PDB file of C-alpha atoms in Angstrom:
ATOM      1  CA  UNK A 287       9.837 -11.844 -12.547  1.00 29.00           C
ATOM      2  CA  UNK A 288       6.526 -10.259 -11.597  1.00 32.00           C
ATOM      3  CA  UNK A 289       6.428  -7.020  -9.198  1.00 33.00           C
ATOM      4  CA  UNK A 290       3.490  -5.622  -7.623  1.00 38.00           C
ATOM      5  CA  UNK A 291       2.924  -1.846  -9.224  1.00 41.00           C
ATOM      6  CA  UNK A 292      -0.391   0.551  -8.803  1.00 43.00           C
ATOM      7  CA  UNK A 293      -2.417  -0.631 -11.417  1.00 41.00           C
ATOM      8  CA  UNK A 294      -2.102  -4.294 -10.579  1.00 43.00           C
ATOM      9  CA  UNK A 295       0.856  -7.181 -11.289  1.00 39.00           C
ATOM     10  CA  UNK A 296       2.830  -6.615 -14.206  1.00 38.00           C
ATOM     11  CA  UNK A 297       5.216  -9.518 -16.067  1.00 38.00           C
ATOM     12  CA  UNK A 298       8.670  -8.415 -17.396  1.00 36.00           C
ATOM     13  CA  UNK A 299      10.603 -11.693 -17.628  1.00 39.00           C
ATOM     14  CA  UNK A 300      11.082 -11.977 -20.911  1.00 41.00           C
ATOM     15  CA  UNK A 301      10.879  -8.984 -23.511  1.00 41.00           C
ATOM     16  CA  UNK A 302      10.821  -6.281 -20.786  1.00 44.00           C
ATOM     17  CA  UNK A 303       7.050  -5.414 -21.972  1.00 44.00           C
ATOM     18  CA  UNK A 304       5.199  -4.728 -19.360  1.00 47.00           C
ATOM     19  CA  UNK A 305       1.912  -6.016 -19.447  1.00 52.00           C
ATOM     20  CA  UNK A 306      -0.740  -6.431 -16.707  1.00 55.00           C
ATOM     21  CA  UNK A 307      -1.954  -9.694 -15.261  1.00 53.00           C
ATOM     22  CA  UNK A 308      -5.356  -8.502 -13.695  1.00 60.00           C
ATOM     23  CA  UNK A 309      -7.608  -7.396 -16.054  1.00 65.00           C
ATOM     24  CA  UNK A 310      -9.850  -6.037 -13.852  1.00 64.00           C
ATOM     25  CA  UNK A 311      -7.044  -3.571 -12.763  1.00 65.00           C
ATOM     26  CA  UNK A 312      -5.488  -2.965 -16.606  1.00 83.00           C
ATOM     27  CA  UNK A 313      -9.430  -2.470 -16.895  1.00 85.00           C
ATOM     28  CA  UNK A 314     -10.043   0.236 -14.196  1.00 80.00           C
ATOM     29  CA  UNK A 315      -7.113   1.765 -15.546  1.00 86.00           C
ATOM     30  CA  UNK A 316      -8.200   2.293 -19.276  1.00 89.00           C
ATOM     31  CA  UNK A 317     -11.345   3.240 -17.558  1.00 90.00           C
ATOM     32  CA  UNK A 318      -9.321   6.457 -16.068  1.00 92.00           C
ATOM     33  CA  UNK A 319      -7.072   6.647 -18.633  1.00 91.00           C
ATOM     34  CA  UNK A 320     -10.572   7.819 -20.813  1.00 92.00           C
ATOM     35  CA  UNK A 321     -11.375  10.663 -18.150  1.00 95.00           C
ATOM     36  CA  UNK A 322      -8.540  12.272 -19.619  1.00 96.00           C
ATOM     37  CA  UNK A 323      -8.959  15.600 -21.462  1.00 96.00           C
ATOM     38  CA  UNK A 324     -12.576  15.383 -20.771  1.00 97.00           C
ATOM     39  CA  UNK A 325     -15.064  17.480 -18.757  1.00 98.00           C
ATOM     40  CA  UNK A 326     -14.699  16.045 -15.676  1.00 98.00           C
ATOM     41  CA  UNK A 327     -17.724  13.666 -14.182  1.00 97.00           C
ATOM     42  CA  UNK A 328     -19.819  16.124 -12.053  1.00 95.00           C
ATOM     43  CA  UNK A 329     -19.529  16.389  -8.199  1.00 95.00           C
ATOM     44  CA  UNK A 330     -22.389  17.884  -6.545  1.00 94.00           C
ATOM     45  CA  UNK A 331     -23.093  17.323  -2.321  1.00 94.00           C
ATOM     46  CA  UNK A 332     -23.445  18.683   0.758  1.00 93.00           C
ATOM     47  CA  UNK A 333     -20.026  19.246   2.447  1.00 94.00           C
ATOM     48  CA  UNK A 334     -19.411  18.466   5.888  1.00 93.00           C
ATOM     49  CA  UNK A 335     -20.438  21.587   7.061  1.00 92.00           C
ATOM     50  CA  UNK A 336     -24.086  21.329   5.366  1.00 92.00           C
ATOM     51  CA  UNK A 337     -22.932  23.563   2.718  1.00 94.00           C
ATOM     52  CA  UNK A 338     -23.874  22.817  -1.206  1.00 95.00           C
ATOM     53  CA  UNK A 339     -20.765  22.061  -2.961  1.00 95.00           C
ATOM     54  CA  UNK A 340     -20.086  21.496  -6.578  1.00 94.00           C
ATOM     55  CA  UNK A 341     -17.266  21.558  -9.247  1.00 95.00           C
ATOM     56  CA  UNK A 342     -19.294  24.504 -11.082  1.00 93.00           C
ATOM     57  CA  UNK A 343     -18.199  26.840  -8.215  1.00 95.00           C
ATOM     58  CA  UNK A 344     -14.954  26.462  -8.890  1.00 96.00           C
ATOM     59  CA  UNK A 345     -15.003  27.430 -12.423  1.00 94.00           C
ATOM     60  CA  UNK A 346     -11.894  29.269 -13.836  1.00 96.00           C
ATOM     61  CA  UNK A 347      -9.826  27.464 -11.384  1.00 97.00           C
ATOM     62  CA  UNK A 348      -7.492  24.434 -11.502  1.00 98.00           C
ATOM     63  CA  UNK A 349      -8.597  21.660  -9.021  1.00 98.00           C
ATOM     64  CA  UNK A 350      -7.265  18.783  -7.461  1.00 98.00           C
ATOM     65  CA  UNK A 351     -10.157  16.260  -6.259  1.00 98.00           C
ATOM     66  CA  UNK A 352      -8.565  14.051  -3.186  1.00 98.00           C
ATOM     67  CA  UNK A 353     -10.414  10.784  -2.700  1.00 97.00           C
ATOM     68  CA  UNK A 354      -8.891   9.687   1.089  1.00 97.00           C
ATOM     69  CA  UNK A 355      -9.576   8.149   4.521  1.00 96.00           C
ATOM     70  CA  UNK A 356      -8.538   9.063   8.088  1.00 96.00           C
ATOM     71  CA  UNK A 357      -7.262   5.125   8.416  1.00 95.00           C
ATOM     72  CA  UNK A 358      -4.864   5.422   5.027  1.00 96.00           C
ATOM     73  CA  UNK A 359      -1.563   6.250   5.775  1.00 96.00           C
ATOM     74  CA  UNK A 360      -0.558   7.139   2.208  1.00 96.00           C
ATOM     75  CA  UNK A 361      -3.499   9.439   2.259  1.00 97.00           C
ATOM     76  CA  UNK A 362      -2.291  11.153   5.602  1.00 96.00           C
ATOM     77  CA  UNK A 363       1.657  10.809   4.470  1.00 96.00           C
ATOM     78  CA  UNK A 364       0.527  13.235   1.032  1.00 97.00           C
ATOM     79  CA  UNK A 365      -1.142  15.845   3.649  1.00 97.00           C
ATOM     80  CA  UNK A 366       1.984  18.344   3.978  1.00 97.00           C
ATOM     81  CA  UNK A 367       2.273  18.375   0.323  1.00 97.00           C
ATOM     82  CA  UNK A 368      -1.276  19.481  -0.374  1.00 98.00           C
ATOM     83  CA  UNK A 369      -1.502  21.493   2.417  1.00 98.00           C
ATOM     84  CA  UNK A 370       1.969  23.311   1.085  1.00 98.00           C
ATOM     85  CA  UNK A 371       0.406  23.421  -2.147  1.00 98.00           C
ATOM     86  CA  UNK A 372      -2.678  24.846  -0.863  1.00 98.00           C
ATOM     87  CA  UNK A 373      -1.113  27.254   0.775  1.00 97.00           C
ATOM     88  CA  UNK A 374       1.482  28.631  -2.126  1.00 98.00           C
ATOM     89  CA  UNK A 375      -1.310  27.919  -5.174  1.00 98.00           C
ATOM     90  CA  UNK A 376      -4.426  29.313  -4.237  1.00 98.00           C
ATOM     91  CA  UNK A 377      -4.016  32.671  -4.579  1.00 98.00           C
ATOM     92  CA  UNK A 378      -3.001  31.774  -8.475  1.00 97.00           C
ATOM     93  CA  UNK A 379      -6.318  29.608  -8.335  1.00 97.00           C
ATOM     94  CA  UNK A 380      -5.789  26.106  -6.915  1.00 98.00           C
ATOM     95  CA  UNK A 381      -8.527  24.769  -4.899  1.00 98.00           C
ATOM     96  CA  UNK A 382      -8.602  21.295  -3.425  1.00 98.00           C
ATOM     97  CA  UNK A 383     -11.989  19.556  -3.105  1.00 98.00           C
ATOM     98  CA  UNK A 384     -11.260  15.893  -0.396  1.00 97.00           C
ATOM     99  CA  UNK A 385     -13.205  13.471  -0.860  1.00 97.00           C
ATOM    100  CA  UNK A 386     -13.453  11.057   2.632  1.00 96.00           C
ATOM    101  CA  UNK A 387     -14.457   7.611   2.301  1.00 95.00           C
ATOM    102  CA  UNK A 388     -15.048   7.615   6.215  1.00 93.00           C
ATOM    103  CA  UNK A 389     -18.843   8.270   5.718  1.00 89.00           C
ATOM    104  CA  UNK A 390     -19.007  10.353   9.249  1.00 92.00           C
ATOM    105  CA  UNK A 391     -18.776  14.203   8.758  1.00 93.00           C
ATOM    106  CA  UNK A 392     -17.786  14.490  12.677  1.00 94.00           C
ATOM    107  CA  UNK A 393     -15.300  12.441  12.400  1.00 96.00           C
ATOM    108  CA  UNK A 394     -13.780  13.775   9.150  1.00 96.00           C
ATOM    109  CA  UNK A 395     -14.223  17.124  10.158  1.00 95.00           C
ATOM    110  CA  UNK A 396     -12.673  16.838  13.560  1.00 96.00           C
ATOM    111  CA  UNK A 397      -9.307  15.104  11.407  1.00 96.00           C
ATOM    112  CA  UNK A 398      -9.801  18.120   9.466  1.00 96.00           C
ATOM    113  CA  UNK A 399      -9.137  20.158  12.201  1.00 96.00           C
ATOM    114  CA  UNK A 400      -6.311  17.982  13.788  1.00 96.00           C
ATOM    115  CA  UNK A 401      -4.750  18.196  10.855  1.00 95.00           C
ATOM    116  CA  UNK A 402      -5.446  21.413   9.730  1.00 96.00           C
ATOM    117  CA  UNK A 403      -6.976  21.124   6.451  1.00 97.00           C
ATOM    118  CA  UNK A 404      -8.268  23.918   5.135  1.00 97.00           C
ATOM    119  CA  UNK A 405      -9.925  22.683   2.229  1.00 98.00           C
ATOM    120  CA  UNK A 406     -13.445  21.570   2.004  1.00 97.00           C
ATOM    121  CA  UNK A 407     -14.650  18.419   2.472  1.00 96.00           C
ATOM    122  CA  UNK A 408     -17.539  15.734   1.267  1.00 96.00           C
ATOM    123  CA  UNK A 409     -17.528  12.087   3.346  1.00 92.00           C
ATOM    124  CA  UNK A 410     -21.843  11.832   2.876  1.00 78.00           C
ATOM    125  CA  UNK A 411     -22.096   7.678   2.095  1.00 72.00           C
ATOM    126  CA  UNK A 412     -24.262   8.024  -1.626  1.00 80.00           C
ATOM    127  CA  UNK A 413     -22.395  10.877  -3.162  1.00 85.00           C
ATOM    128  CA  UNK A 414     -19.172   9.460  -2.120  1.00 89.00           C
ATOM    129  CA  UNK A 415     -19.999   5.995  -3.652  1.00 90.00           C
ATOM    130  CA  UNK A 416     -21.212   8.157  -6.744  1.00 92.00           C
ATOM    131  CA  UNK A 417     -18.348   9.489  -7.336  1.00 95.00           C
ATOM    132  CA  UNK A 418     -16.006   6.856  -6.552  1.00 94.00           C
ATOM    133  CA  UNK A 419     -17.793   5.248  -9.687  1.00 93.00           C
ATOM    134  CA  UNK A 420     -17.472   8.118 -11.802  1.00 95.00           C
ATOM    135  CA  UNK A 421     -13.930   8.351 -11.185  1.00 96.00           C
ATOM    136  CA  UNK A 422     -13.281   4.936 -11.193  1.00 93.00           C
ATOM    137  CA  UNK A 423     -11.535   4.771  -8.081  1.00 94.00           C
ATOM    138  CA  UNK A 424     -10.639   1.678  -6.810  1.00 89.00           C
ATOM    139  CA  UNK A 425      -7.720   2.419  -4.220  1.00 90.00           C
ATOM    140  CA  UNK A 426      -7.044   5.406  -1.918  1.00 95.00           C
ATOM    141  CA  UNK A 427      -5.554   8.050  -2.162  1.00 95.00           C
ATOM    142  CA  UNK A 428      -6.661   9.128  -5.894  1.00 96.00           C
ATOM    143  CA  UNK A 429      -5.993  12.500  -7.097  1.00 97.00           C
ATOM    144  CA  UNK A 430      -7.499  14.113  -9.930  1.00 98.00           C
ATOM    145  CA  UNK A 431      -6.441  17.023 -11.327  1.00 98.00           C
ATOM    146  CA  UNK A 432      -9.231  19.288 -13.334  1.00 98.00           C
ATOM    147  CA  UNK A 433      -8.031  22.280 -15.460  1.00 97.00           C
ATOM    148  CA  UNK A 434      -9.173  25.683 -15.757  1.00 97.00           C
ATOM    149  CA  UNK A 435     -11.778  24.539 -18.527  1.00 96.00           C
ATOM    150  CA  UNK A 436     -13.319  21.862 -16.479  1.00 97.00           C
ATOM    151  CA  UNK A 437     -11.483  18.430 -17.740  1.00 98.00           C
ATOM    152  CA  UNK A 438      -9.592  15.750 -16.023  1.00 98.00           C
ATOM    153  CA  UNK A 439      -5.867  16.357 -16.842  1.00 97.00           C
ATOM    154  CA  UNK A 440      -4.164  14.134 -15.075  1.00 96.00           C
ATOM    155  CA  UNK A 441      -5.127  11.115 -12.368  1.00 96.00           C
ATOM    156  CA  UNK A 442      -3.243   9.455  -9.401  1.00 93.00           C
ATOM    157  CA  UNK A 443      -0.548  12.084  -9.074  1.00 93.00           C
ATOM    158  CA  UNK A 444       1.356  12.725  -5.845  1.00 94.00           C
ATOM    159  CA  UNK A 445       4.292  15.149  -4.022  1.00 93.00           C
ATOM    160  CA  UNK A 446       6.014  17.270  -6.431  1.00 94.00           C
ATOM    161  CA  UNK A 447       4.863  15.836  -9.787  1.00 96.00           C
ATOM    162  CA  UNK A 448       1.458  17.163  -8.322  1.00 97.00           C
ATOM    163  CA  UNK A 449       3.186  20.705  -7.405  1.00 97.00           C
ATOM    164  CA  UNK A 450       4.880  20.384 -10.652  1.00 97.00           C
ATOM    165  CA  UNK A 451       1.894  19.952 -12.836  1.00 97.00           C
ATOM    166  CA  UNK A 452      -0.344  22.474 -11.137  1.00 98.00           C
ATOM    167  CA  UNK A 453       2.035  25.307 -11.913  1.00 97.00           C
ATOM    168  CA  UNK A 454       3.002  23.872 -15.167  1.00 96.00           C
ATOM    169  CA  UNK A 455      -1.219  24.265 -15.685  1.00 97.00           C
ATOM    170  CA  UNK A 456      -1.229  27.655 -14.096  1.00 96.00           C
ATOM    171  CA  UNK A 457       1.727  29.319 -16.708  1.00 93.00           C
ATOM    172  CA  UNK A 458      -0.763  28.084 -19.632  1.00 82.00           C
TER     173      UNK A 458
END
């Protein structure tokens, strides 16, 4: 039988293997599977507040990098958890950096504030595209998480694996 899973359609009929059966999918996921434990691809804009924002001032810190929109449910639906997360973490050094594929800082700004997100925010059209390519994201949400020395950890991680990881990050 084939099911439908993140990464594309995957075939387990016969030996169980699991093997996927759109290669640009299996493609885009070796493709993030090789940001792993390396620096991560540099994000440097202009936040939706005007404000210069980069993954250098965050240095020393454990990151997640939320790539979004106010029209994905999934996106919305993993909002308590980050915000809890936010809250709890970032005293020990979390900071979350959303990314908004809206391309209108009014509008992203004004769901910011709806649904009080305290985090800050990029949505400006070129540096989004940018680094949608650099992360290879194809579907939304996407969350990256970058460690204290600046490399990609872990990718597409949600609820309390997400919680899990970041403090299993912060003990080290």
């Amino acid at each position: 039988f084939f099911f439908q899973a993140e990464d594309g359609i995957r075939d387990s009929s016969v030996t169980g293997v699991q093997t996927c059966a759109l290669p640009i999918l299996c493609e885009n996921k070796i493709a993030k599977l090789n940001l792993l434990n390396k620096p991560a691809p540099s994000i440097d804009a202009i936040d939706t507040k005007g404000v210069s924002i980069g993954l250098s001032d965050y240095k020393g810190k454990l990151i997640v990098i939320d790539f979004w929109a106010t029209n994905c449910a999934p996106c919305i639906d993993e909002f308590p958890n980050l915000k809890a997360i936010y809250t709890d973490l970032k005293a020990d050094g979390v900071e979350i950096i959303g990314i908004s594929l809206d391309g209108d800082a009014a509008l992203v700004d004004a769901f910011s504030s709806r649904y009080q997100l305290p985090w800050r925010m990029i949505t400006t059209d070129a540096s989004v595209e940018e680094f949608r390519k650099k992360y290879h994201v194809r579907k939304i949400p996407s969350l990256y998480v970058v460690n204290q020395s600046g490399d990609v950890v872990q990718y597409d991680i949600r609820g309390t694996d997400l919680r899990e990881t970041l403090q299993k990050l912060l003990q080290k």
